[in-house]
mmCIF file of C-alpha atoms and ligand atoms in Angstrom:
data_model
loop_
_atom_site.group_PDB
_atom_site.id
_atom_site.type_symbol
_atom_site.label_atom_id
_atom_site.label_comp_id
_atom_site.label_asym_id
_atom_site.label_seq_id
_atom_site.Cartn_x
_atom_site.Cartn_y
_atom_site.Cartn_z
ATOM 1 C CA MET A 1 134.873 99.264 96.259
ATOM 2 C CA SER A 2 131.937 100.656 98.182
ATOM 3 C CA VAL A 3 128.748 101.515 96.323
ATOM 4 C CA ASN A 4 127.871 105.172 95.827
ATOM 5 C CA LEU A 5 124.499 105.658 97.522
ATOM 6 C CA ARG A 6 124.367 109.438 97.261
ATOM 7 C CA GLY A 7 122.601 111.619 94.707
ATOM 8 C CA ASN A 8 120.422 114.673 94.147
ATOM 9 C CA TRP A 9 117.383 113.831 92.027
ATOM 10 C CA ASN A 10 114.778 116.201 90.647
ATOM 11 C CA TYR A 11 111.935 113.892 89.752
ATOM 12 C CA PRO A 12 109.200 113.450 90.701
ATOM 13 C CA THR A 13 110.351 116.116 93.193
ATOM 14 C CA THR A 14 113.646 117.223 94.688
ATOM 15 C CA ILE A 15 115.167 114.253 96.524
ATOM 16 C CA TRP A 16 118.383 114.426 98.511
ATOM 17 C CA ALA A 17 119.436 110.797 98.741
ATOM 18 C CA GLY A 18 122.279 109.413 100.789
ATOM 19 C CA PRO A 19 123.187 108.085 104.220
ATOM 20 C CA GLY A 20 123.586 110.884 106.760
ATOM 21 C CA ARG A 21 121.805 113.551 104.759
ATOM 22 C CA ILE A 22 119.367 114.300 107.578
ATOM 23 C CA ALA A 23 122.142 116.740 108.578
ATOM 24 C CA GLU A 24 120.777 118.937 105.751
ATOM 25 C CA LEU A 25 117.285 119.251 107.264
ATOM 26 C CA ALA A 26 117.705 122.908 108.267
ATOM 27 C CA LEU A 27 118.979 123.692 104.762
ATOM 28 C CA ALA A 28 115.912 121.973 103.274
ATOM 29 C CA CYS A 29 113.599 124.141 105.381
ATOM 30 C CA ALA A 30 115.522 127.289 104.429
ATOM 31 C CA LYS A 31 115.304 126.386 100.727
ATOM 32 C CA THR A 32 111.543 125.887 100.929
ATOM 33 C CA GLY A 33 111.021 129.104 102.892
ATOM 34 C CA ILE A 34 109.916 127.405 106.105
ATOM 35 C CA LYS A 35 110.919 129.451 109.163
ATOM 36 C CA ARG A 36 108.613 127.970 111.820
ATOM 37 C CA PRO A 37 108.191 124.285 110.945
ATOM 38 C CA LEU A 38 105.736 121.946 112.589
ATOM 39 C CA ILE A 39 107.335 118.501 112.746
ATOM 40 C CA VAL A 40 104.633 115.865 112.334
ATOM 41 C CA THR A 41 105.621 112.367 113.391
ATOM 42 C CA ASP A 42 104.306 109.027 114.664
ATOM 43 C CA GLU A 43 103.550 108.492 118.341
ATOM 44 C CA GLY A 44 106.231 105.799 118.487
ATOM 45 C CA LEU A 45 108.962 108.113 117.200
ATOM 46 C CA ALA A 46 108.226 111.081 119.470
ATOM 47 C CA GLY A 47 111.064 110.397 121.892
ATOM 48 C CA ALA A 48 113.527 108.981 119.368
ATOM 49 C CA PRO A 49 116.972 110.589 119.003
ATOM 50 C CA MET A 50 116.299 111.428 115.329
ATOM 51 C CA ILE A 51 113.311 113.585 116.333
ATOM 52 C CA LYS A 52 115.206 115.215 119.196
ATOM 53 C CA ASN A 53 118.018 116.013 116.758
ATOM 54 C CA ALA A 54 115.556 117.486 114.259
ATOM 55 C CA LEU A 55 114.027 119.696 116.951
ATOM 56 C CA ALA A 56 117.487 120.827 117.991
ATOM 57 C CA ALA A 57 118.508 121.576 114.403
ATOM 58 C CA LEU A 58 115.401 123.603 113.568
ATOM 59 C CA LYS A 59 115.024 126.887 115.362
ATOM 60 C CA ASP A 60 111.381 127.766 116.213
ATOM 61 C CA ALA A 61 110.155 124.263 115.414
ATOM 62 C CA ALA A 62 107.444 122.461 117.368
ATOM 63 C CA LEU A 63 106.411 118.817 117.469
ATOM 64 C CA PHE A 64 103.077 117.124 116.804
ATOM 65 C CA SER A 65 103.281 113.395 117.412
ATOM 66 C CA ALA A 66 99.707 112.206 117.998
ATOM 67 C CA VAL A 67 99.680 110.095 114.825
ATOM 68 C CA ARG A 68 98.921 106.359 114.776
ATOM 69 C CA GLY A 69 98.520 103.761 112.037
ATOM 70 C CA ASN A 70 95.476 104.217 109.765
ATOM 71 C CA PRO A 71 95.278 107.963 110.591
ATOM 72 C CA ALA A 72 91.850 109.543 110.873
ATOM 73 C CA LEU A 73 90.252 112.989 110.562
ATOM 74 C CA SER A 74 90.698 113.510 114.313
ATOM 75 C CA HIS A 75 94.489 113.226 113.907
ATOM 76 C CA VAL A 76 94.451 115.851 111.151
ATOM 77 C CA GLU A 77 92.249 118.176 113.218
ATOM 78 C CA ALA A 78 94.522 117.877 116.247
ATOM 79 C CA GLY A 79 97.543 118.576 114.047
ATOM 80 C CA LEU A 80 95.854 121.634 112.556
ATOM 81 C CA ARG A 81 95.112 123.037 116.014
ATOM 82 C CA THR A 82 98.804 122.710 116.927
ATOM 83 C CA TYR A 83 99.812 124.258 113.598
ATOM 84 C CA VAL A 84 97.556 127.295 114.043
ATOM 85 C CA LYS A 85 98.419 127.765 117.723
ATOM 86 C CA GLY A 86 102.149 127.816 116.921
ATOM 87 C CA ALA A 87 101.726 130.142 113.903
ATOM 88 C CA HIS A 88 103.704 127.691 111.775
ATOM 89 C CA ASP A 89 104.522 128.300 108.119
ATOM 90 C CA GLY A 90 105.315 124.813 106.879
ATOM 91 C CA VAL A 91 105.480 121.140 107.800
ATOM 92 C CA VAL A 92 108.311 118.663 108.208
ATOM 93 C CA ALA A 93 106.548 115.323 107.739
ATOM 94 C CA PHE A 94 108.872 112.850 109.458
ATOM 95 C CA GLY A 95 108.172 109.152 109.902
ATOM 96 C CA GLY A 96 106.288 106.253 108.364
ATOM 97 C CA GLY A 97 103.438 106.499 105.887
ATOM 98 C CA SER A 98 100.870 107.597 108.473
ATOM 99 C CA ALA A 99 102.970 110.520 109.718
ATOM 100 C CA LEU A 100 103.829 111.581 106.175
ATOM 101 C CA ASP A 101 100.169 111.493 105.150
ATOM 102 C CA VAL A 102 98.976 113.451 108.189
ATOM 103 C CA GLY A 103 101.804 115.973 107.814
ATOM 104 C CA LYS A 104 100.977 116.534 104.153
ATOM 105 C CA VAL A 105 97.247 116.878 104.794
ATOM 106 C CA VAL A 106 97.851 119.312 107.691
ATOM 107 C CA ALA A 107 100.007 121.485 105.406
ATOM 108 C CA PHE A 108 97.335 121.303 102.709
ATOM 109 C CA MET A 109 94.426 122.126 105.049
ATOM 110 C CA SER A 110 96.245 124.895 106.925
ATOM 111 C CA GLY A 111 94.871 127.559 104.580
ATOM 112 C CA GLN A 112 91.562 126.028 103.433
ATOM 113 C CA THR A 113 88.071 127.072 104.468
ATOM 114 C CA ARG A 114 86.167 124.039 103.171
ATOM 115 C CA PRO A 115 85.950 120.760 105.148
ATOM 116 C CA LEU A 116 88.482 117.988 104.497
ATOM 117 C CA TRP A 117 86.109 115.578 102.704
ATOM 118 C CA ASP A 118 85.462 118.216 100.020
ATOM 119 C CA PHE A 119 88.951 117.402 98.729
ATOM 120 C CA GLU A 120 88.501 113.664 98.252
ATOM 121 C CA ASP A 121 90.174 112.372 95.096
ATOM 122 C CA VAL A 122 87.006 112.486 92.996
ATOM 123 C CA GLY A 123 86.950 114.084 89.554
ATOM 124 C CA ASP A 124 88.331 117.624 89.726
ATOM 125 C CA TRP A 125 87.420 118.247 93.380
ATOM 126 C CA TRP A 126 91.055 119.197 94.028
ATOM 127 C CA THR A 127 90.453 122.409 92.052
ATOM 128 C CA ARG A 128 88.221 123.552 94.935
ATOM 129 C CA ALA A 129 91.367 124.213 96.975
ATOM 130 C CA ASP A 130 92.831 127.653 97.595
ATOM 131 C CA THR A 131 96.373 126.991 96.361
ATOM 132 C CA ALA A 132 97.743 130.043 98.197
ATOM 133 C CA GLY A 133 96.674 128.321 101.413
ATOM 134 C CA ILE A 134 98.837 125.225 100.949
ATOM 135 C CA ALA A 135 101.938 125.330 103.154
ATOM 136 C CA PRO A 136 105.285 123.904 101.939
ATOM 137 C CA ILE A 137 106.301 120.419 103.006
ATOM 138 C CA VAL A 138 109.671 118.767 103.616
ATOM 139 C CA ALA A 139 109.352 114.987 103.883
ATOM 140 C CA VAL A 140 111.646 112.612 105.754
ATOM 141 C CA PRO A 141 110.625 108.943 105.392
ATOM 142 C CA THR A 142 111.736 106.512 108.107
ATOM 143 C CA THR A 143 110.234 103.414 106.501
ATOM 144 C CA ALA A 144 110.700 102.115 102.969
ATOM 145 C CA GLY A 145 107.183 101.332 101.861
ATOM 146 C CA THR A 146 104.348 103.731 101.135
ATOM 147 C CA GLY A 147 106.469 106.171 99.156
ATOM 148 C CA SER A 148 104.173 108.893 100.473
ATOM 149 C CA GLU A 149 107.188 111.234 100.439
ATOM 150 C CA VAL A 150 106.815 111.488 96.660
ATOM 151 C CA GLY A 151 103.009 111.245 96.555
ATOM 152 C CA ARG A 152 100.419 113.938 95.980
ATOM 153 C CA ALA A 153 97.808 112.476 98.287
ATOM 154 C CA GLY A 154 97.137 111.412 101.857
ATOM 155 C CA VAL A 155 94.904 108.526 102.944
ATOM 156 C CA ILE A 156 92.682 109.527 105.855
ATOM 157 C CA LEU A 157 90.097 107.365 107.619
ATOM 158 C CA ASN A 158 86.576 108.680 107.980
ATOM 159 C CA GLU A 159 85.739 107.282 111.422
ATOM 160 C CA GLU A 160 81.987 107.687 110.898
ATOM 161 C CA THR A 161 81.767 105.609 107.720
ATOM 162 C CA HIS A 162 84.832 103.391 108.333
ATOM 163 C CA GLN A 163 86.030 104.331 104.863
ATOM 164 C CA LYS A 164 89.522 105.394 103.916
ATOM 165 C CA LYS A 165 89.426 108.476 101.707
ATOM 166 C CA ILE A 166 92.191 109.727 99.457
ATOM 167 C CA ILE A 167 92.762 113.459 99.819
ATOM 168 C CA PHE A 168 94.481 114.721 96.696
ATOM 169 C CA HIS A 169 96.127 117.891 95.485
ATOM 170 C CA PRO A 170 99.180 118.250 93.191
ATOM 171 C CA GLN A 171 100.730 120.739 95.635
ATOM 172 C CA MET A 172 100.697 118.140 98.410
ATOM 173 C CA LEU A 173 103.840 116.791 96.762
ATOM 174 C CA PRO A 174 106.659 117.585 99.224
ATOM 175 C CA ARG A 175 109.076 120.225 97.889
ATOM 176 C CA ILE A 176 112.154 118.427 99.216
ATOM 177 C CA VAL A 177 112.565 114.815 100.355
ATOM 178 C CA ILE A 178 115.480 113.729 102.508
ATOM 179 C CA SER A 179 116.021 110.060 101.713
ATOM 180 C CA ASP A 180 118.471 108.954 104.392
ATOM 181 C CA ALA A 181 118.868 105.186 104.790
ATOM 182 C CA GLU A 182 120.447 105.589 108.237
ATOM 183 C CA LEU A 183 117.011 106.595 109.563
ATOM 184 C CA THR A 184 115.617 103.179 108.625
ATOM 185 C CA VAL A 185 118.243 100.886 110.196
ATOM 186 C CA GLY A 186 116.283 100.566 113.446
ATOM 187 C CA LEU A 187 113.137 99.205 111.808
ATOM 188 C CA PRO A 188 112.351 95.739 113.168
ATOM 189 C CA PRO A 189 112.390 92.888 110.614
ATOM 190 C CA ALA A 190 108.589 92.474 110.612
ATOM 191 C CA VAL A 191 108.022 96.161 109.791
ATOM 192 C CA THR A 192 110.809 96.057 107.204
ATOM 193 C CA ALA A 193 109.064 93.115 105.535
ATOM 194 C CA ALA A 194 105.532 94.541 105.618
ATOM 195 C CA THR A 195 106.466 98.009 104.382
ATOM 196 C CA GLY A 196 108.870 96.592 101.781
ATOM 197 C CA ILE A 197 106.213 94.332 100.292
ATOM 198 C CA ASP A 198 103.848 97.301 100.120
ATOM 199 C CA ALA A 199 106.364 98.971 97.798
ATOM 200 C CA PHE A 200 106.632 95.718 95.818
ATOM 201 C CA VAL A 201 102.840 95.672 95.381
ATOM 202 C CA HIS A 202 102.855 99.333 94.289
ATOM 203 C CA CYS A 203 105.340 98.500 91.520
ATOM 204 C CA PHE A 204 103.521 95.306 90.560
ATOM 205 C CA GLU A 205 100.005 96.753 90.417
ATOM 206 C CA ALA A 206 101.219 99.860 88.561
ATOM 207 C CA PHE A 207 103.024 97.720 85.975
ATOM 208 C CA CYS A 208 99.941 95.540 85.427
ATOM 209 C CA ALA A 209 97.405 98.395 85.407
ATOM 210 C CA PRO A 210 95.978 99.005 81.947
ATOM 211 C CA GLY A 211 96.742 102.230 80.144
ATOM 212 C CA PHE A 212 99.616 103.834 78.225
ATOM 213 C CA HIS A 213 102.331 104.930 80.651
ATOM 214 C CA PRO A 214 105.768 103.589 79.658
ATOM 215 C CA LEU A 215 107.476 105.973 82.121
ATOM 216 C CA ALA A 216 105.651 104.413 85.053
ATOM 217 C CA ASP A 217 106.209 100.913 83.646
ATOM 218 C CA GLY A 218 109.981 101.391 83.481
ATOM 219 C CA ILE A 219 110.185 102.702 87.030
ATOM 220 C CA ALA A 220 107.931 99.899 88.297
ATOM 221 C CA LEU A 221 110.077 97.167 86.741
ATOM 222 C CA GLU A 222 113.318 98.453 88.235
ATOM 223 C CA GLY A 223 111.549 98.920 91.584
ATOM 224 C CA LEU A 224 110.460 95.267 91.517
ATOM 225 C CA ARG A 225 114.016 94.167 90.726
ATOM 226 C CA LEU A 226 115.510 96.215 93.569
ATOM 227 C CA ILE A 227 112.972 94.997 96.126
ATOM 228 C CA HIS A 228 113.289 91.362 95.081
ATOM 229 C CA ARG A 229 117.042 91.633 95.490
ATOM 230 C CA PHE A 230 117.423 93.883 98.532
ATOM 231 C CA LEU A 231 114.354 93.332 100.756
ATOM 232 C CA PRO A 232 115.542 89.904 101.970
ATOM 233 C CA ARG A 233 118.920 91.501 102.795
ATOM 234 C CA ALA A 234 117.370 94.424 104.699
ATOM 235 C CA TYR A 235 115.130 91.928 106.533
ATOM 236 C CA ALA A 236 118.027 89.659 107.489
ATOM 237 C CA ASP A 237 120.359 92.487 108.530
ATOM 238 C CA GLY A 238 118.770 95.809 109.363
ATOM 239 C CA LYS A 239 122.155 97.527 109.423
ATOM 240 C CA ASP A 240 122.897 96.677 105.771
ATOM 241 C CA ILE A 241 123.042 100.288 104.555
ATOM 242 C CA GLU A 242 123.197 99.420 100.883
ATOM 243 C CA ALA A 243 120.054 97.269 101.141
ATOM 244 C CA ARG A 244 118.326 100.000 103.180
ATOM 245 C CA ALA A 245 119.258 102.696 100.640
ATOM 246 C CA GLN A 246 118.067 100.617 97.685
ATOM 247 C CA MET A 247 114.799 99.870 99.498
ATOM 248 C CA LEU A 248 114.221 103.547 100.282
ATOM 249 C CA ALA A 249 114.718 104.416 96.625
ATOM 250 C CA ALA A 250 112.476 101.534 95.526
ATOM 251 C CA ALA A 251 109.696 102.731 97.844
ATOM 252 C CA SER A 252 109.798 106.168 96.223
ATOM 253 C CA MET A 253 109.778 104.437 92.833
ATOM 254 C CA GLY A 254 106.647 102.471 93.734
ATOM 255 C CA ALA A 255 104.716 105.613 94.585
ATOM 256 C CA THR A 256 106.032 107.358 91.468
ATOM 257 C CA ALA A 257 104.872 104.433 89.329
ATOM 258 C CA PHE A 258 101.409 104.137 90.837
ATOM 259 C CA GLN A 259 100.325 107.439 89.407
ATOM 260 C CA LYS A 260 99.422 105.014 86.590
ATOM 261 C CA GLY A 261 97.038 103.113 88.843
ATOM 262 C CA LEU A 262 96.884 100.338 91.433
ATOM 263 C CA GLY A 263 94.572 97.326 91.415
ATOM 264 C CA GLY A 264 92.660 94.647 93.281
ATOM 265 C CA VAL A 265 95.230 94.131 96.046
ATOM 266 C CA HIS A 266 94.916 97.704 97.272
ATOM 267 C CA ALA A 267 91.168 97.791 96.591
ATOM 268 C CA ILE A 268 90.681 94.919 99.060
ATOM 269 C CA ALA A 269 93.392 95.977 101.514
ATOM 270 C CA HIS A 270 91.856 99.426 102.089
ATOM 271 C CA PRO A 271 88.496 98.252 103.526
ATOM 272 C CA VAL A 272 90.221 95.388 105.382
ATOM 273 C CA GLY A 273 92.491 97.951 107.056
ATOM 274 C CA SER A 274 89.541 100.198 107.873
ATOM 275 C CA TRP A 275 87.451 97.436 109.485
ATOM 276 C CA PHE A 276 90.160 95.322 111.114
ATOM 277 C CA ASN A 277 92.851 97.962 111.718
ATOM 278 C CA THR A 278 95.482 95.744 110.099
ATOM 279 C CA HIS A 279 98.841 97.056 108.888
ATOM 280 C CA HIS A 280 98.483 98.281 105.292
ATOM 281 C CA GLY A 281 101.640 96.675 103.906
ATOM 282 C CA LEU A 282 101.104 93.394 105.726
ATOM 283 C CA THR A 283 97.524 93.226 104.447
ATOM 284 C CA ASN A 284 98.735 93.749 100.870
ATOM 285 C CA ALA A 285 101.448 91.141 101.339
ATOM 286 C CA VAL A 286 98.895 88.511 102.340
ATOM 287 C CA ILE A 287 96.368 89.366 99.601
ATOM 288 C CA LEU A 288 98.823 89.709 96.682
ATOM 289 C CA PRO A 289 98.932 86.096 95.368
ATOM 290 C CA TYR A 290 95.135 85.707 95.555
ATOM 291 C CA VAL A 291 94.599 88.724 93.313
ATOM 292 C CA MET A 292 97.410 87.534 91.030
ATOM 293 C CA VAL A 293 95.660 84.203 90.460
ATOM 294 C CA PHE A 294 92.351 85.960 89.795
ATOM 295 C CA ASN A 295 94.089 88.186 87.196
ATOM 296 C CA ARG A 296 96.237 85.370 85.772
ATOM 297 C CA ASN A 297 94.937 85.412 82.190
ATOM 298 C CA ALA A 298 95.139 89.171 81.841
ATOM 299 C CA ILE A 299 98.697 89.478 83.193
ATOM 300 C CA ALA A 300 100.426 86.461 81.637
ATOM 301 C CA ASP A 301 102.585 88.570 79.294
ATOM 302 C CA LYS A 302 103.440 91.165 81.914
ATOM 303 C CA THR A 303 104.397 88.643 84.586
ATOM 304 C CA ASP A 304 106.683 86.979 82.033
ATOM 305 C CA VAL A 305 108.472 90.319 81.540
ATOM 306 C CA ILE A 306 108.811 90.649 85.323
ATOM 307 C CA ALA A 307 110.133 87.086 85.604
ATOM 308 C CA ARG A 308 112.821 87.913 83.025
ATOM 309 C CA VAL A 309 113.795 91.205 84.714
ATOM 310 C CA LEU A 310 114.044 89.403 88.053
ATOM 311 C CA ASP A 311 116.043 86.631 86.334
ATOM 312 C CA LEU A 312 113.901 83.944 87.962
ATOM 313 C CA PRO A 313 114.683 80.261 87.486
ATOM 314 C CA ALA A 314 111.171 79.657 86.084
ATOM 315 C CA ARG A 315 109.552 82.120 83.685
ATOM 316 C CA GLY A 316 105.965 83.098 82.938
ATOM 317 C CA PHE A 317 103.126 83.643 85.399
ATOM 318 C CA ASP A 318 103.909 80.493 87.372
ATOM 319 C CA GLY A 319 107.556 81.423 87.771
ATOM 320 C CA PHE A 320 106.664 84.824 89.149
ATOM 321 C CA LEU A 321 103.898 83.484 91.414
ATOM 322 C CA GLU A 322 106.372 80.995 92.897
ATOM 323 C CA ALA A 323 108.856 83.849 93.485
ATOM 324 C CA VAL A 324 106.183 85.899 95.288
ATOM 325 C CA LEU A 325 105.232 82.954 97.518
ATOM 326 C CA GLN A 326 108.923 82.292 98.208
ATOM 327 C CA LEU A 327 109.560 85.962 99.063
ATOM 328 C CA ARG A 328 106.599 85.945 101.452
ATOM 329 C CA ARG A 329 107.845 82.771 103.179
ATOM 330 C CA GLU A 330 111.337 84.231 103.496
ATOM 331 C CA LEU A 331 109.904 87.360 105.138
ATOM 332 C CA GLY A 332 107.643 85.488 107.543
ATOM 333 C CA ILE A 333 104.385 86.781 106.020
ATOM 334 C CA PRO A 334 101.315 84.673 106.919
ATOM 335 C CA HIS A 335 99.521 82.967 104.027
ATOM 336 C CA SER A 336 95.972 83.768 105.187
ATOM 337 C CA LEU A 337 94.186 86.910 106.348
ATOM 338 C CA ALA A 338 92.958 84.840 109.293
ATOM 339 C CA GLY A 339 96.620 84.725 110.282
ATOM 340 C CA ILE A 340 96.548 88.503 110.838
ATOM 341 C CA GLY A 341 93.232 88.549 112.688
ATOM 342 C CA VAL A 342 90.801 89.063 109.806
ATOM 343 C CA SER A 343 87.545 87.082 109.658
ATOM 344 C CA ALA A 344 85.053 86.526 106.840
ATOM 345 C CA GLU A 345 82.119 88.038 108.748
ATOM 346 C CA LYS A 346 82.350 91.367 106.889
ATOM 347 C CA ALA A 347 82.961 89.718 103.491
ATOM 348 C CA THR A 348 79.938 91.255 101.758
ATOM 349 C CA ILE A 349 80.770 94.774 102.963
ATOM 350 C CA ILE A 350 84.462 94.322 102.105
ATOM 351 C CA GLY A 351 83.537 93.222 98.574
ATOM 352 C CA ARG A 352 81.208 96.176 98.114
ATOM 353 C CA GLU A 353 83.658 98.752 99.468
ATOM 354 C CA ALA A 354 86.577 97.268 97.520
ATOM 355 C CA ALA A 355 84.547 97.642 94.311
ATOM 356 C CA ILE A 356 84.127 101.388 94.851
ATOM 357 C CA ASP A 357 87.703 101.936 96.072
ATOM 358 C CA PRO A 358 89.563 104.120 93.537
ATOM 359 C CA SER A 359 92.275 101.418 93.240
ATOM 360 C CA ALA A 360 89.769 98.936 91.767
ATOM 361 C CA GLY A 361 89.703 100.855 88.493
ATOM 362 C CA GLY A 362 93.366 99.968 87.878
ATOM 363 C CA ASN A 363 92.841 96.212 88.077
ATOM 364 C CA PRO A 364 93.858 94.511 84.805
ATOM 365 C CA VAL A 365 90.419 92.920 84.505
ATOM 366 C CA PRO A 366 87.235 94.784 85.484
ATOM 367 C CA VAL A 367 86.155 93.718 88.975
ATOM 368 C CA GLU A 368 82.762 93.744 90.645
ATOM 369 C CA ALA A 369 81.908 93.429 94.319
ATOM 370 C CA SER A 370 81.208 89.690 93.917
ATOM 371 C CA HIS A 371 84.696 89.035 92.457
ATOM 372 C CA LEU A 372 86.422 90.959 95.212
ATOM 373 C CA GLU A 373 84.355 89.193 97.877
ATOM 374 C CA HIS A 374 85.343 85.849 96.325
ATOM 375 C CA ILE A 375 89.055 86.769 96.423
ATOM 376 C CA PHE A 376 88.739 88.101 99.980
ATOM 377 C CA ARG A 377 87.038 84.932 101.269
ATOM 378 C CA ALA A 378 89.750 82.744 99.734
ATOM 379 C CA ALA A 379 92.444 84.958 101.293
ATOM 380 C CA VAL A 380 90.817 84.795 104.747
ATOM 381 C CA ASP A 381 91.012 80.980 104.697
ATOM 382 C CA GLY A 382 94.350 80.728 102.889
ATOM 383 C CA ARG A 383 92.837 78.790 99.988
ATOM 384 C CA LEU A 384 94.871 80.027 97.020
ATOM 385 C CA GLY A 385 93.710 77.080 94.888
ATOM 386 C CA ALA A 386 90.082 78.144 95.386
ATOM 387 C CA VAL A 387 90.520 81.423 93.484
ATOM 388 C CA VAL A 388 88.865 81.213 90.068
ATOM 389 C CA SER A 389 90.811 83.133 87.399
ATOM 390 C CA ALA A 390 88.839 85.661 85.392
ATOM 391 C CA THR A 391 88.560 84.800 81.712
HETATM 392 ZN ZN1 LIG B 1 100.169 100.560 99.467
#
């Protein structure tokens, strides 16, 4: 019997899940009141059949595809110029995390008068926004990782300061998400692995973040189970639709769960990505075990729960750590940051910027710049045994 992979879900937003459901893109735009959509996508997808089909299906649509990894203010500004010139009334954000983030931020900024950085995720800055000026968004993810399709924020690089800033507003949550696994079958194994582990880290850091949020905890645990089970399958056979569909759902679950908080892995990965232009998911994948060992004493109980949910042969922190290292090996993830072109020369700056990254506040033990620099240096050299656990 084949598995049912189709469903309409209404949390955290409306999600139309199922292989082939991209055929309902025009309906999604009609339902959200978008008549002249701007399709925002990655540079690499611009000529792909799925984008050509979307353009053909949407009357009066135009394309903006000047989006690259680690998107910056200049990408948003270019997108806004296209949006205004075409008199668009909504955005179809179509692609990987970068395209989704830029698409969402373009829709958000389309009716604002203040500059972008005024809406950084600090305190209640989001209330500065003119909500009538936020255009509706339909999101179509083509990778299973960031979960940006169900997020209320976009990460944009400030090229002057080399800092990644989170732009937040509740209405940046896409109105409708089309979660179609067939759009992800062409992802190469390395991208499948890196984006999939990003989702794994979202679930893991959310589950271990302090604070009372049983809803997020439940979603995070099931997300971890799905990724542990289906990511190796999607990596080994990109055309495995069931594995692709489960991974797409798990990615949305990760981003739903991390409303609770993230932690040290993301705190370090953000400045590393800004300075070294490394892939976000891959950076997280490398750093994960180093932060785990640092947090060991604070997460012993939680990692034991995860080990039981994953039905691992060995339980407790050590059982889960071994499973993470095994998963990384299976997916061809390097063990050191040096292996992805990162050097220790910026260690002091990385430590300092990681400490003020909003993700740092979700780490299970309070972290200072010196701790994060220590973890980063160990990760650069691949010395997991050198990480001193916080007491
Ligand atoms: Zn992430």
